[in-house]
PDB file of C-alpha atoms in Angstrom:
ATOM      1  CA  UNK A   1       6.191  23.131 -17.851  1.00  0.00           C
ATOM      2  CA  UNK A   2       3.973  25.137 -15.528  1.00  0.00           C
ATOM      3  CA  UNK A   3       0.390  25.574 -16.624  1.00  0.00           C
ATOM      4  CA  UNK A   4      -0.743  29.064 -15.710  1.00  0.00           C
ATOM      5  CA  UNK A   5      -3.732  29.108 -13.451  1.00  0.00           C
ATOM      6  CA  UNK A   6      -6.541  31.390 -14.443  1.00  0.00           C
ATOM      7  CA  UNK A   7      -6.465  33.152 -11.075  1.00  0.00           C
ATOM      8  CA  UNK A   8      -3.750  32.104  -8.630  1.00  0.00           C
ATOM      9  CA  UNK A   9      -4.839  31.466  -5.076  1.00  0.00           C
ATOM     10  CA  UNK A  10      -4.785  34.671  -3.057  1.00  0.00           C
ATOM     11  CA  UNK A  11      -4.951  36.943  -6.093  1.00  0.00           C
ATOM     12  CA  UNK A  12      -7.663  37.983  -8.369  1.00  0.00           C
ATOM     13  CA  UNK A  13      -8.606  40.192 -11.226  1.00  0.00           C
ATOM     14  CA  UNK A  14      -9.242  43.837 -10.455  1.00  0.00           C
ATOM     15  CA  UNK A  15     -12.815  44.897  -9.831  1.00  0.00           C
ATOM     16  CA  UNK A  16     -12.513  47.668 -12.423  1.00  0.00           C
ATOM     17  CA  UNK A  17     -12.527  44.974 -15.129  1.00  0.00           C
ATOM     18  CA  UNK A  18     -15.976  43.759 -14.074  1.00  0.00           C
ATOM     19  CA  UNK A  19     -14.793  40.895 -11.872  1.00  0.00           C
ATOM     20  CA  UNK A  20     -16.630  40.028  -8.717  1.00  0.00           C
ATOM     21  CA  UNK A  21     -16.227  37.313  -6.112  1.00  0.00           C
ATOM     22  CA  UNK A  22     -19.221  34.966  -5.995  1.00  0.00           C
ATOM     23  CA  UNK A  23     -19.528  32.824  -2.876  1.00  0.00           C
ATOM     24  CA  UNK A  24     -20.955  29.305  -2.851  1.00  0.00           C
ATOM     25  CA  UNK A  25     -22.246  27.819   0.392  1.00  0.00           C
ATOM     26  CA  UNK A  26     -20.840  24.302   0.831  1.00  0.00           C
ATOM     27  CA  UNK A  27     -22.835  21.718   2.763  1.00  0.00           C
ATOM     28  CA  UNK A  28     -20.574  19.265   4.569  1.00  0.00           C
ATOM     29  CA  UNK A  29     -20.933  15.518   4.452  1.00  0.00           C
ATOM     30  CA  UNK A  30     -20.755  13.201   7.473  1.00  0.00           C
ATOM     31  CA  UNK A  31     -16.955  13.118   7.247  1.00  0.00           C
ATOM     32  CA  UNK A  32     -16.628  16.912   7.439  1.00  0.00           C
ATOM     33  CA  UNK A  33     -15.867  17.327   3.735  1.00  0.00           C
ATOM     34  CA  UNK A  34     -15.307  19.804   2.280  1.00  0.00           C
ATOM     35  CA  UNK A  35     -12.925  21.337   4.803  1.00  0.00           C
ATOM     36  CA  UNK A  36     -14.406  24.824   4.293  1.00  0.00           C
ATOM     37  CA  UNK A  37     -17.949  26.194   4.690  1.00  0.00           C
ATOM     38  CA  UNK A  38     -17.911  28.329   1.551  1.00  0.00           C
ATOM     39  CA  UNK A  39     -15.897  28.884  -1.608  1.00  0.00           C
ATOM     40  CA  UNK A  40     -15.433  32.175  -3.442  1.00  0.00           C
ATOM     41  CA  UNK A  41     -15.000  32.057  -7.212  1.00  0.00           C
ATOM     42  CA  UNK A  42     -14.018  34.894  -9.507  1.00  0.00           C
ATOM     43  CA  UNK A  43     -16.676  35.785 -12.009  1.00  0.00           C
ATOM     44  CA  UNK A  44     -17.562  38.486 -14.505  1.00  0.00           C
ATOM     45  CA  UNK A  45     -20.836  40.181 -13.724  1.00  0.00           C
ATOM     46  CA  UNK A  46     -22.812  40.160 -16.985  1.00  0.00           C
ATOM     47  CA  UNK A  47     -26.134  41.445 -15.654  1.00  0.00           C
ATOM     48  CA  UNK A  48     -27.624  42.885 -12.491  1.00  0.00           C
ATOM     49  CA  UNK A  49     -28.119  39.426 -11.008  1.00  0.00           C
ATOM     50  CA  UNK A  50     -26.028  37.208 -13.321  1.00  0.00           C
ATOM     51  CA  UNK A  51     -22.325  36.343 -13.377  1.00  0.00           C
ATOM     52  CA  UNK A  52     -20.132  34.083 -15.545  1.00  0.00           C
ATOM     53  CA  UNK A  53     -17.674  31.989 -13.522  1.00  0.00           C
ATOM     54  CA  UNK A  54     -14.049  32.672 -14.401  1.00  0.00           C
ATOM     55  CA  UNK A  55     -12.199  30.064 -12.421  1.00  0.00           C
ATOM     56  CA  UNK A  56     -12.483  26.392 -11.633  1.00  0.00           C
ATOM     57  CA  UNK A  57     -14.135  25.433  -8.353  1.00  0.00           C
ATOM     58  CA  UNK A  58     -12.325  23.218  -5.893  1.00  0.00           C
ATOM     59  CA  UNK A  59     -15.301  22.344  -3.714  1.00  0.00           C
ATOM     60  CA  UNK A  60     -18.549  23.746  -5.141  1.00  0.00           C
ATOM     61  CA  UNK A  61     -20.522  21.005  -6.869  1.00  0.00           C
ATOM     62  CA  UNK A  62     -22.524  21.130 -10.102  1.00  0.00           C
ATOM     63  CA  UNK A  63     -20.735  24.267 -11.402  1.00  0.00           C
ATOM     64  CA  UNK A  64     -17.875  24.710 -13.841  1.00  0.00           C
ATOM     65  CA  UNK A  65     -15.754  27.386 -15.467  1.00  0.00           C
ATOM     66  CA  UNK A  66     -17.872  29.582 -17.740  1.00  0.00           C
ATOM     67  CA  UNK A  67     -21.267  28.737 -16.228  1.00  0.00           C
ATOM     68  CA  UNK A  68     -23.745  31.584 -15.889  1.00  0.00           C
ATOM     69  CA  UNK A  69     -25.095  31.730 -12.336  1.00  0.00           C
ATOM     70  CA  UNK A  70     -27.707  33.829 -10.599  1.00  0.00           C
ATOM     71  CA  UNK A  71     -26.190  36.006  -7.873  1.00  0.00           C
ATOM     72  CA  UNK A  72     -27.851  37.427  -4.781  1.00  0.00           C
ATOM     73  CA  UNK A  73     -26.269  40.295  -2.821  1.00  0.00           C
ATOM     74  CA  UNK A  74     -26.262  39.992   0.956  1.00  0.00           C
ATOM     75  CA  UNK A  75     -26.741  42.993   3.257  1.00  0.00           C
ATOM     76  CA  UNK A  76     -22.940  43.277   3.564  1.00  0.00           C
ATOM     77  CA  UNK A  77     -22.538  43.424  -0.232  1.00  0.00           C
ATOM     78  CA  UNK A  78     -21.208  39.876  -0.563  1.00  0.00           C
ATOM     79  CA  UNK A  79     -22.524  38.132  -3.689  1.00  0.00           C
ATOM     80  CA  UNK A  80     -23.909  34.659  -3.069  1.00  0.00           C
ATOM     81  CA  UNK A  81     -24.406  32.099  -5.817  1.00  0.00           C
ATOM     82  CA  UNK A  82     -27.827  30.851  -6.735  1.00  0.00           C
ATOM     83  CA  UNK A  83     -28.961  28.578  -9.546  1.00  0.00           C
ATOM     84  CA  UNK A  84     -26.965  27.807 -12.661  1.00  0.00           C
ATOM     85  CA  UNK A  85     -28.795  29.643 -15.422  1.00  0.00           C
ATOM     86  CA  UNK A  86     -26.742  28.396 -18.354  1.00  0.00           C
ATOM     87  CA  UNK A  87     -24.100  25.654 -18.171  1.00  0.00           C
ATOM     88  CA  UNK A  88     -20.936  26.284 -20.166  1.00  0.00           C
ATOM     89  CA  UNK A  89     -20.401  22.691 -21.238  1.00  0.00           C
ATOM     90  CA  UNK A  90     -17.189  22.515 -19.188  1.00  0.00           C
ATOM     91  CA  UNK A  91     -16.622  19.766 -16.628  1.00  0.00           C
ATOM     92  CA  UNK A  92     -14.962  20.089 -13.229  1.00  0.00           C
ATOM     93  CA  UNK A  93     -12.971  17.078 -12.052  1.00  0.00           C
ATOM     94  CA  UNK A  94     -11.080  17.067  -8.754  1.00  0.00           C
ATOM     95  CA  UNK A  95      -7.891  15.051  -8.433  1.00  0.00           C
ATOM     96  CA  UNK A  96      -5.939  14.278  -5.264  1.00  0.00           C
ATOM     97  CA  UNK A  97      -2.535  12.757  -6.055  1.00  0.00           C
ATOM     98  CA  UNK A  98      -1.402  10.098  -3.584  1.00  0.00           C
ATOM     99  CA  UNK A  99       1.686  11.035  -1.538  1.00  0.00           C
ATOM    100  CA  UNK A 100       2.943   7.419  -1.789  1.00  0.00           C
ATOM    101  CA  UNK A 101       2.091   7.096  -5.488  1.00  0.00           C
ATOM    102  CA  UNK A 102       4.300   7.458  -8.553  1.00  0.00           C
ATOM    103  CA  UNK A 103       3.628  11.206  -8.739  1.00  0.00           C
ATOM    104  CA  UNK A 104       4.608  11.739  -5.108  1.00  0.00           C
ATOM    105  CA  UNK A 105       1.572  14.035  -4.628  1.00  0.00           C
ATOM    106  CA  UNK A 106       3.074  16.459  -7.169  1.00  0.00           C
ATOM    107  CA  UNK A 107       0.398  18.834  -8.406  1.00  0.00           C
ATOM    108  CA  UNK A 108       2.700  19.892 -11.229  1.00  0.00           C
ATOM    109  CA  UNK A 109       2.940  16.349 -12.558  1.00  0.00           C
ATOM    110  CA  UNK A 110      -0.864  16.125 -12.578  1.00  0.00           C
ATOM    111  CA  UNK A 111      -0.990  19.399 -14.506  1.00  0.00           C
ATOM    112  CA  UNK A 112       1.618  18.116 -16.968  1.00  0.00           C
ATOM    113  CA  UNK A 113      -0.310  14.890 -17.572  1.00  0.00           C
ATOM    114  CA  UNK A 114      -3.554  16.634 -18.538  1.00  0.00           C
ATOM    115  CA  UNK A 115      -2.273  19.678 -20.457  1.00  0.00           C
ATOM    116  CA  UNK A 116      -1.751  17.810 -23.778  1.00  0.00           C
ATOM    117  CA  UNK A 117      -5.425  16.786 -23.653  1.00  0.00           C
ATOM    118  CA  UNK A 118      -6.681  20.377 -23.661  1.00  0.00           C
ATOM    119  CA  UNK A 119      -7.338  20.516 -19.924  1.00  0.00           C
ATOM    120  CA  UNK A 120      -6.328  23.376 -17.633  1.00  0.00           C
ATOM    121  CA  UNK A 121      -5.882  23.024 -13.904  1.00  0.00           C
ATOM    122  CA  UNK A 122      -5.730  24.965 -10.686  1.00  0.00           C
ATOM    123  CA  UNK A 123      -4.066  23.655  -7.543  1.00  0.00           C
ATOM    124  CA  UNK A 124      -4.901  24.149  -3.878  1.00  0.00           C
ATOM    125  CA  UNK A 125      -1.701  23.181  -2.123  1.00  0.00           C
ATOM    126  CA  UNK A 126      -3.158  23.444   1.376  1.00  0.00           C
ATOM    127  CA  UNK A 127      -5.661  20.698   0.489  1.00  0.00           C
ATOM    128  CA  UNK A 128      -3.435  18.626  -1.833  1.00  0.00           C
ATOM    129  CA  UNK A 129      -6.084  19.076  -4.501  1.00  0.00           C
ATOM    130  CA  UNK A 130      -6.043  19.799  -8.230  1.00  0.00           C
ATOM    131  CA  UNK A 131      -9.199  21.044  -9.953  1.00  0.00           C
ATOM    132  CA  UNK A 132      -9.361  20.191 -13.643  1.00  0.00           C
ATOM    133  CA  UNK A 133     -11.285  22.376 -16.067  1.00  0.00           C
ATOM    134  CA  UNK A 134     -12.264  20.108 -18.953  1.00  0.00           C
ATOM    135  CA  UNK A 135     -13.665  22.184 -21.825  1.00  0.00           C
ATOM    136  CA  UNK A 136     -16.139  20.586 -24.242  1.00  0.00           C
ATOM    137  CA  UNK A 137     -13.545  20.566 -27.041  1.00  0.00           C
ATOM    138  CA  UNK A 138     -11.028  18.547 -24.990  1.00  0.00           C
ATOM    139  CA  UNK A 139     -10.400  14.912 -25.879  1.00  0.00           C
ATOM    140  CA  UNK A 140     -12.981  13.620 -23.390  1.00  0.00           C
ATOM    141  CA  UNK A 141     -12.340   9.865 -23.873  1.00  0.00           C
ATOM    142  CA  UNK A 142      -8.594  10.429 -23.415  1.00  0.00           C
ATOM    143  CA  UNK A 143      -9.173  12.513 -20.263  1.00  0.00           C
ATOM    144  CA  UNK A 144     -11.447   9.827 -18.838  1.00  0.00           C
ATOM    145  CA  UNK A 145      -8.920   7.127 -19.763  1.00  0.00           C
ATOM    146  CA  UNK A 146      -6.087   9.014 -18.040  1.00  0.00           C
ATOM    147  CA  UNK A 147      -8.208   9.515 -14.928  1.00  0.00           C
ATOM    148  CA  UNK A 148      -9.131   5.822 -14.845  1.00  0.00           C
ATOM    149  CA  UNK A 149      -5.563   4.645 -15.501  1.00  0.00           C
ATOM    150  CA  UNK A 150      -4.141   7.022 -12.905  1.00  0.00           C
ATOM    151  CA  UNK A 151      -6.610   5.753 -10.321  1.00  0.00           C
ATOM    152  CA  UNK A 152      -5.812   2.117 -11.162  1.00  0.00           C
ATOM    153  CA  UNK A 153      -2.085   2.875 -11.009  1.00  0.00           C
ATOM    154  CA  UNK A 154      -2.450   4.482  -7.560  1.00  0.00           C
ATOM    155  CA  UNK A 155      -1.402   7.908  -8.881  1.00  0.00           C
ATOM    156  CA  UNK A 156      -4.506   9.637  -7.574  1.00  0.00           C
ATOM    157  CA  UNK A 157      -8.122   9.468  -6.649  1.00  0.00           C
ATOM    158  CA  UNK A 158     -10.657  11.712  -8.320  1.00  0.00           C
ATOM    159  CA  UNK A 159     -14.269  12.720  -8.327  1.00  0.00           C
ATOM    160  CA  UNK A 160     -16.588  14.425 -10.765  1.00  0.00           C
ATOM    161  CA  UNK A 161     -17.666  17.785  -9.379  1.00  0.00           C
ATOM    162  CA  UNK A 162     -19.622  18.830 -12.473  1.00  0.00           C
ATOM    163  CA  UNK A 163     -20.084  16.704 -15.579  1.00  0.00           C
ATOM    164  CA  UNK A 164     -22.029  16.917 -18.815  1.00  0.00           C
ATOM    165  CA  UNK A 165     -23.892  14.464 -21.016  1.00  0.00           C
ATOM    166  CA  UNK A 166     -20.945  14.577 -23.443  1.00  0.00           C
ATOM    167  CA  UNK A 167     -18.630  13.540 -20.574  1.00  0.00           C
ATOM    168  CA  UNK A 168     -20.878  10.622 -19.672  1.00  0.00           C
ATOM    169  CA  UNK A 169     -21.118   9.526 -23.318  1.00  0.00           C
ATOM    170  CA  UNK A 170     -17.333   9.663 -23.813  1.00  0.00           C
ATOM    171  CA  UNK A 171     -16.530   6.358 -22.176  1.00  0.00           C
ATOM    172  CA  UNK A 172     -12.831   5.465 -22.296  1.00  0.00           C
ATOM    173  CA  UNK A 173     -11.967   2.430 -24.389  1.00  0.00           C
TER     174      UNK A 173
END
């Protein structure tokens, strides 16, 4: 089963429907991660300087699907992200399946594992990365348990790009 991505890589919603591309500047760590200097996310402009994110970030930290963010236009018209004005309650978790692991680095198998838990995903094949969008109504303890068990079983490694208090409180058993 293929889980449809909200906005497939390289495509996007038409501007006439109110969608804009909001760019996040990405500071790199000492290891050169992330592998890009900025990330553009689709968003719906809901005010003159406010947009609601409409896809899951791969690299931008502390933002998630549905967050309201301040936007600042540059001289060239590009919209740059500012502060999060209102969090959506969604979490962003990034998963990198191991090529030598039981999933054989299959993004689809990661997607299939999380779909029954109410999680949607987007994949970035060029980086071997899956970004999970975990909505507040998802089974948070089960998602955390699957992440933990998959890491212990050498299926993947993961990190928490944007989490909530509910995520932190939902410790797996």
